[in-house]
Each structure stands twice: as C-alpha cells, then as structure tokens.
Amino acid sequence: MPESTLYINGAWVASSDGAVREIRSPHDNSVVATVSEATAADTRDAIKAARDSFDSGVYASWSMKDRCALVEKVADLIKRDAEILASLETRDTGKRMVETRYDMADIEATFRHFAALGLKLKDRKVDVGADNISSVITHEAVGVCALIGPWNYPLLQISWKVAPALVAGCSFIVKPSELSPSTAIHLMKLLEEAGLPQGVANLICGAGATAGAPLTEDPRVDLVSFTGGLVTGRRIMATAAQTVKKVALELGGKNPHIIFENSNIDAAIDNAVTGAFLHSGQVCSAGTRVLVEKSIHDRVVAEIVRRAKAIYVGGPEDPRTETGPLISKEHLGKVEAYMHDAEKDGATILVGGSRIDREDLNKGWYFPPTVIDNCLSKMKCVQDESFGPIMTIETFESVDEAIALGNDTIYGLSGALWCDDKKIADRVAAALRHGTIWVNDFGPYRPQAEWGGFKASGVGRELGEAGLDEYLEIKHIWTNNKPARSGWFADPS
Ligand code: TXE
C-alpha cells in the first residue's frame, strides 16, 4: 500500500478516488516514491480545512511572539532533519547532495529570518491632528493562502511562502510540483511536530490542472502565491481575478550577464559559466544570456567553451558530477527544441547541442552545457526562458547598447554586470529593469533581501520585509474618544 500523502485537517489521507502517482528519478527514470494524486474534491476539502481553521482563530489568534517561536522551532527541526530532506530532494530532482544540503541551510535561514522579522512588526500611530482621535495602523493575516511551488528548488520555494504565512497567522494549502513532492510531505510532519494546530497547514499532491486549479478558483482562498512558469502564472492570475484574490507570482526570467572589457574577465567568465550551467540551467535567475563587449568577444567565448566542455555531467551518486539531469523527459524535449530554433535563426552552436549519449546516463534526462554564439536579441533561443543549460552570446559596443540589450526582454528577474569603472557600473545597475542586479558577482541572495521580478517575471516580492507584507492585511482603526454628531446634513427636527 502506498503511503497516504495528502495532509488535510491534520490527517494523512489517500486520494478520494484512490489514485496515486509514481515519482520518477530524472537520473534513471526509476520509481523513487508513490504518492497520492489528489482530486479536485480533495483540494476543496483542504481549502475547507484551511478556511475553518482560519475563521476559528485557532492559530491566527496566537500572539506574534508565540507564532515566531513556532517558526523558530520549525527551523530547528529542519536543521535536525536536513540530511533526510536533502536526500529526498536529491532523489526527486537528481541534484547532487552537496547542492540540496546548501538548499536546506538556506531554508533554515529563511524560517529564522521571518521569525525575527515578525517580532519587529509594530502598529503605527497616525497623527491626524486631533487629540480626541486615535488612528492606528495594524497588521493581520491575509487569511487562507494557496502556496503553489515548482520542481527546481522544491522545498526552498515553498519555504519562502510557508515561513511568512506562519508568521502572519495564515492558514494554507501547499501544492508542490507533482514532479517533486517529497520534501513538502516531510515539511508537513515537521509542522505537526512543532505544534501547529490542526487544519492550519494542508498539503495537496497532484497535477496542476486538477489538484492545483481549484485553489485559484475557490472564493474561500484569499491569496495565491505561485512560483513557476509564465504560461501557468498568466492562467492563475486570470482565474484569481474572478474572485479578486491577491496574487504573488514569481515566473522566472531571462537574465542578462553583461561583461565589459574593463573588468576582472577571469572572474566574469567563471561566474558566467556557473550562472548558466548550475543545476543545468534550471534556475529562475540563471544568467543564460551573456552579453559581451565586442573587443573581448573571441577571448571570452574561447574560454567559456573550454570551461563548458570540461563540466562533468552525471548522476547524483557519481562523485565526479558537477551538474545533473533535467527534471523530465518533457522538459528535455523542450530544451532540445531550442537547438533547432537556434540553427534555423542562424546562430552557431559551439559546444553541446544534443542529448548526452553515455551508457550510464541513457535512462535519464541529460543535456550537456551548450554555448550558442552569434546570437541576436530577436532570436527565440535568446528571448525564451529555456530553463536548460543553454548559454546564448551576443555582443555590444557601447554602454547604451549593453543597457538596451539587457532590457530587451519581457522578463525582469535578475541581471549581472562585470565592470571596473564604478560610474559605468552604477549607471548600468540603475538602468537595468530587473529585480536583482549583481555587480561584479553572480547569484548570491539572502533571506533578508527582497527577491522578485519586474515586468513578466511576476508580481510582488518574496523574502526581505516585503515577503512578509504579502501575507498581511493592513487595517486602519480610527477611534473617536469624544463621540459627536457629524452635522453634515441638516437635522429637520
Ligand atoms: O511549471 P508550471 P512547469 C518555468 C520554466 C519551465 C516552465 C514550465 O521555464 O520550463 O516554467 O515548467 C502547478 N493551477 N519555470 O510546466 O506549470 C504545477 O502543478 C494551479 C520557472 O513544470 O508553472 C506546479 O506545482 N497550479 C520557475 C506549479 O504550478 C498549477 C520554476 C509549477 O508548474 C496549474 C519552474 C493551474 N492551472 C518552472 N498548472 C521559476 N520561476 O523558477 C500548473 N500548476
């Protein structure tokens, strides 16, 4: 009997129609887990549990101090179980343990950040210029939240939502990606152990269209926070509009990585290779669009190609592995299709470009680091988020051109630039319309700093202080301590 993996109203239950889903390793397509596949009715049960628990005040009425203490306890439990969580995530995603261990440390830090932030939240008194009036701005939980996550950083992305929702006092339904639900299942056990009252946290496993969609349609849900692809994000926003839900969306990016001649070129190249090929490009902030000053193009490209060729692609158990598989056969197909587009558009594939043919990898979804030169801004391989290990290279000849190219995208999540001239670096950083800009660096983020996108990269921010605001309603309470008539209309008596 497979484990019952839906967590609804404090109980572990199977799907109401008994359906299950096999979770398969991207490394060799073996079955690594079998989980319950929720029906729309199961999702509605989870929404009811969350709504009832929120309306009862069973958790929302806890003091902020008590909620933050619970969130700290969850951080402790994540630390305790970090090795279990990392191995579950490695199993689901094919990512090396060294990487999933990093993720678990970040997740613990995320819970601790929000616990500390909650304690700083204060009411604000407004001076309305009258002694008899008390005007106070307070914060309270937004209500019932649907927290929908992707497969590339499964528990990390869910934590960015769960931790602030807990601090705010929300009830919620977590919907992890159907491809990688194992760590979200374990997280529910930790929330239970930490003492979260029944019904506050609920978990639905299953397909987006059946198990996920009701979360975005149901009037009992107040907020949908979603991390995933642009197409799904648009659909969720449109659906959520019918019941005027709040939405928070993180929809990926097509992130420029700009290298000026006057920079530490060796560090720039090394970071460009990391930025494009880390986790085989399955990163929302992947710096897959390299823009290089024309004068150094040949030198930079030759070195990038040399480095890309040397990256060891392999399974999570192989100690030589530097990057792993793509998440699924479908995703591999999508990434492969970009090769055809690139060649048709006249770009040049310098390295990689076709599925890896190696005996130890033939059962999995492996695509090599791929470098495409002679790209133009309008090309599909440059504009689309491939979410694979594909680096495209374009050149620029002036600062203005670098800025224009860096902004020539519908997305706006992140960007990096390498330049030793501080004036130029500041100008470019200010002009790029992306939510995070790295200057002479690539990739770091901290839970204390906001994360999110301009333009089609999304709506709202996670992490930082704004990441808690998403889960709070603001209320203005005006009290007149000397009640009096308004006197607006004449009193006929
Ligand atoms: O994600 P989806 P997919 C990008 C990346 C990738 C593309 C598609 O470019 O190639 O998205 O990936 C749930 N109502 N990113 O198809 O569909 C779904 O079950 C409610 C960028 O795997 O966006 C899963 O839990 N939920 C990204 C989640 O949405 C629905 C990370 C994400 O699935 C739903 C991942 C619906 N109608 C992919 N349809 C990033 N921003 O980092 C699907 N879901």
PDB file of C-alpha atoms in Angstrom, residues 335-460:
ATOM      1  CA  VAL A 335      15.238  22.187 -24.274  1.00  0.00           C
ATOM      2  CA  GLU A 336      16.235  20.138 -27.339  1.00  0.00           C
ATOM      3  CA  ALA A 337      13.754  22.068 -29.483  1.00  0.00           C
ATOM      4  CA  TYR A 338      15.680  25.299 -28.839  1.00  0.00           C
ATOM      5  CA  MET A 339      18.638  23.822 -30.744  1.00  0.00           C
ATOM      6  CA  HIS A 340      16.531  23.579 -33.855  1.00  0.00           C
ATOM      7  CA  ASP A 341      15.303  27.170 -33.388  1.00  0.00           C
ATOM      8  CA  ALA A 342      18.843  28.462 -32.856  1.00  0.00           C
ATOM      9  CA  GLU A 343      20.179  26.838 -36.024  1.00  0.00           C
ATOM     10  CA  LYS A 344      17.187  27.931 -38.064  1.00  0.00           C
ATOM     11  CA  ASP A 345      17.726  31.523 -36.872  1.00  0.00           C
ATOM     12  CA  GLY A 346      21.397  31.444 -37.932  1.00  0.00           C
ATOM     13  CA  ALA A 347      23.115  31.163 -34.542  1.00  0.00           C
ATOM     14  CA  THR A 348      26.151  28.905 -34.075  1.00  0.00           C
ATOM     15  CA  ILE A 349      26.197  26.066 -31.562  1.00  0.00           C
ATOM     16  CA  LEU A 350      29.791  25.891 -30.354  1.00  0.00           C
ATOM     17  CA  VAL A 351      29.521  23.135 -27.776  1.00  0.00           C
ATOM     18  CA  GLY A 352      26.771  20.773 -26.615  1.00  0.00           C
ATOM     19  CA  GLY A 353      23.535  20.986 -28.533  1.00  0.00           C
ATOM     20  CA  SER A 354      22.254  17.435 -28.343  1.00  0.00           C
ATOM     21  CA  ARG A 355      21.258  14.945 -25.706  1.00  0.00           C
ATOM     22  CA  ILE A 356      24.141  13.190 -23.959  1.00  0.00           C
ATOM     23  CA  ASP A 357      24.764   9.690 -25.276  1.00  0.00           C
ATOM     24  CA  ARG A 358      26.564   7.905 -22.448  1.00  0.00           C
ATOM     25  CA  GLU A 359      25.710   4.477 -21.167  1.00  0.00           C
ATOM     26  CA  ASP A 360      25.415   5.477 -17.521  1.00  0.00           C
ATOM     27  CA  LEU A 361      23.055   8.350 -18.399  1.00  0.00           C
ATOM     28  CA  ASN A 362      20.900   6.869 -21.144  1.00  0.00           C
ATOM     29  CA  LYS A 363      17.900   6.148 -18.954  1.00  0.00           C
ATOM     30  CA  GLY A 364      17.751   9.722 -17.667  1.00  0.00           C
ATOM     31  CA  TRP A 365      17.131  13.230 -18.999  1.00  0.00           C
ATOM     32  CA  TYR A 366      20.609  14.580 -19.608  1.00  0.00           C
ATOM     33  CA  PHE A 367      21.518  17.558 -21.762  1.00  0.00           C
ATOM     34  CA  PRO A 368      25.058  18.988 -21.839  1.00  0.00           C
ATOM     35  CA  PRO A 369      26.217  22.548 -21.206  1.00  0.00           C
ATOM     36  CA  THR A 370      25.572  24.271 -24.511  1.00  0.00           C
ATOM     37  CA  VAL A 371      27.061  27.520 -25.818  1.00  0.00           C
ATOM     38  CA  ILE A 372      25.426  29.313 -28.747  1.00  0.00           C
ATOM     39  CA  ASP A 373      27.302  32.173 -30.379  1.00  0.00           C
ATOM     40  CA  ASN A 374      26.343  34.799 -32.991  1.00  0.00           C
ATOM     41  CA  CYS A 375      23.008  35.357 -31.319  1.00  0.00           C
ATOM     42  CA  LEU A 376      20.741  38.326 -31.906  1.00  0.00           C
ATOM     43  CA  SER A 377      18.292  39.774 -29.453  1.00  0.00           C
ATOM     44  CA  LYS A 378      15.251  38.826 -31.514  1.00  0.00           C
ATOM     45  CA  MET A 379      16.080  35.092 -31.649  1.00  0.00           C
ATOM     46  CA  LYS A 380      13.816  32.662 -29.855  1.00  0.00           C
ATOM     47  CA  CYS A 381      16.744  30.999 -28.063  1.00  0.00           C
ATOM     48  CA  VAL A 382      17.660  34.417 -26.648  1.00  0.00           C
ATOM     49  CA  GLN A 383      14.177  35.565 -25.684  1.00  0.00           C
ATOM     50  CA  ASP A 384      12.572  32.390 -24.292  1.00  0.00           C
ATOM     51  CA  GLU A 385      13.350  31.013 -20.878  1.00  0.00           C
ATOM     52  CA  SER A 386      14.642  27.593 -21.942  1.00  0.00           C
ATOM     53  CA  PHE A 387      15.286  26.550 -18.329  1.00  0.00           C
ATOM     54  CA  GLY A 388      18.074  24.326 -19.600  1.00  0.00           C
ATOM     55  CA  PRO A 389      21.895  24.545 -19.782  1.00  0.00           C
ATOM     56  CA  ILE A 390      21.896  26.858 -22.782  1.00  0.00           C
ATOM     57  CA  MET A 391      24.055  29.972 -22.853  1.00  0.00           C
ATOM     58  CA  THR A 392      23.494  32.417 -25.696  1.00  0.00           C
ATOM     59  CA  ILE A 393      26.127  35.012 -26.586  1.00  0.00           C
ATOM     60  CA  GLU A 394      25.542  38.476 -28.042  1.00  0.00           C
ATOM     61  CA  THR A 395      27.950  41.391 -28.378  1.00  0.00           C
ATOM     62  CA  PHE A 396      27.666  45.110 -27.643  1.00  0.00           C
ATOM     63  CA  GLU A 397      29.831  48.115 -28.496  1.00  0.00           C
ATOM     64  CA  SER A 398      28.670  50.798 -26.057  1.00  0.00           C
ATOM     65  CA  VAL A 399      27.237  51.181 -22.573  1.00  0.00           C
ATOM     66  CA  ASP A 400      23.904  52.277 -24.032  1.00  0.00           C
ATOM     67  CA  GLU A 401      23.771  49.208 -26.223  1.00  0.00           C
ATOM     68  CA  ALA A 402      24.552  46.939 -23.260  1.00  0.00           C
ATOM     69  CA  ILE A 403      21.693  48.516 -21.305  1.00  0.00           C
ATOM     70  CA  ALA A 404      19.287  48.300 -24.238  1.00  0.00           C
ATOM     71  CA  LEU A 405      20.072  44.623 -24.814  1.00  0.00           C
ATOM     72  CA  GLY A 406      19.921  43.855 -21.102  1.00  0.00           C
ATOM     73  CA  ASN A 407      16.416  45.283 -21.011  1.00  0.00           C
ATOM     74  CA  ASP A 408      15.265  43.779 -24.302  1.00  0.00           C
ATOM     75  CA  THR A 409      13.245  41.011 -22.687  1.00  0.00           C
ATOM     76  CA  ILE A 410       9.722  40.609 -21.417  1.00  0.00           C
ATOM     77  CA  TYR A 411      11.213  39.360 -18.138  1.00  0.00           C
ATOM     78  CA  GLY A 412      12.909  41.276 -15.330  1.00  0.00           C
ATOM     79  CA  LEU A 413      14.072  38.970 -12.567  1.00  0.00           C
ATOM     80  CA  SER A 414      17.820  39.458 -12.305  1.00  0.00           C
ATOM     81  CA  GLY A 415      20.921  40.610 -14.123  1.00  0.00           C
ATOM     82  CA  ALA A 416      24.660  40.730 -13.572  1.00  0.00           C
ATOM     83  CA  LEU A 417      27.360  43.027 -14.865  1.00  0.00           C
ATOM     84  CA  TRP A 418      31.126  42.989 -14.704  1.00  0.00           C
ATOM     85  CA  CYS A 419      32.812  46.373 -14.883  1.00  0.00           C
ATOM     86  CA  ASP A 420      35.684  48.011 -13.014  1.00  0.00           C
ATOM     87  CA  ASP A 421      34.535  51.551 -13.830  1.00  0.00           C
ATOM     88  CA  LYS A 422      32.270  52.363 -10.901  1.00  0.00           C
ATOM     89  CA  LYS A 423      30.466  55.178 -12.722  1.00  0.00           C
ATOM     90  CA  ILE A 424      29.530  52.915 -15.610  1.00  0.00           C
ATOM     91  CA  ALA A 425      28.660  50.033 -13.284  1.00  0.00           C
ATOM     92  CA  ASP A 426      26.346  52.261 -11.236  1.00  0.00           C
ATOM     93  CA  ARG A 427      24.718  53.611 -14.372  1.00  0.00           C
ATOM     94  CA  VAL A 428      24.077  50.169 -15.820  1.00  0.00           C
ATOM     95  CA  ALA A 429      22.832  48.775 -12.480  1.00  0.00           C
ATOM     96  CA  ALA A 430      20.358  51.645 -12.214  1.00  0.00           C
ATOM     97  CA  ALA A 431      19.165  51.323 -15.807  1.00  0.00           C
ATOM     98  CA  LEU A 432      18.553  47.558 -15.874  1.00  0.00           C
ATOM     99  CA  ARG A 433      14.875  46.791 -15.232  1.00  0.00           C
ATOM    100  CA  HIS A 434      15.345  43.624 -13.189  1.00  0.00           C
ATOM    101  CA  GLY A 435      14.523  42.860  -9.547  1.00  0.00           C
ATOM    102  CA  THR A 436      18.072  41.927  -8.502  1.00  0.00           C
ATOM    103  CA  ILE A 437      21.320  43.218 -10.006  1.00  0.00           C
ATOM    104  CA  TRP A 438      24.698  41.749  -9.179  1.00  0.00           C
ATOM    105  CA  VAL A 439      27.707  43.967  -9.832  1.00  0.00           C
ATOM    106  CA  ASN A 440      30.993  42.063 -10.194  1.00  0.00           C
ATOM    107  CA  ASP A 441      29.313  38.988  -8.747  1.00  0.00           C
ATOM    108  CA  PHE A 442      26.684  36.462  -9.687  1.00  0.00           C
ATOM    109  CA  GLY A 443      23.968  34.648  -7.825  1.00  0.00           C
ATOM    110  CA  PRO A 444      24.038  35.371  -4.097  1.00  0.00           C
ATOM    111  CA  TYR A 445      20.804  36.159  -2.331  1.00  0.00           C
ATOM    112  CA  ARG A 446      19.929  36.458   1.336  1.00  0.00           C
ATOM    113  CA  PRO A 447      16.597  35.887   3.099  1.00  0.00           C
ATOM    114  CA  GLN A 448      16.885  39.447   4.456  1.00  0.00           C
ATOM    115  CA  ALA A 449      16.773  40.956   0.936  1.00  0.00           C
ATOM    116  CA  GLU A 450      13.697  41.055  -1.293  1.00  0.00           C
ATOM    117  CA  TRP A 451      13.506  38.716  -4.284  1.00  0.00           C
ATOM    118  CA  GLY A 452      11.159  39.097  -7.235  1.00  0.00           C
ATOM    119  CA  GLY A 453      10.693  40.426 -10.692  1.00  0.00           C
ATOM    120  CA  PHE A 454       9.884  43.439 -12.819  1.00  0.00           C
ATOM    121  CA  LYS A 455       7.663  43.014 -15.877  1.00  0.00           C
ATOM    122  CA  ALA A 456       6.604  39.442 -16.757  1.00  0.00           C
ATOM    123  CA  SER A 457       8.834  37.963 -14.065  1.00  0.00           C
ATOM    124  CA  GLY A 458       6.000  38.406 -11.659  1.00  0.00           C
ATOM    125  CA  VAL A 459       4.032  40.348  -9.125  1.00  0.00           C
ATOM    126  CA  GLY A 460       5.154  41.128  -5.584  1.00  0.00           C
TER     127      GLY A 460
END
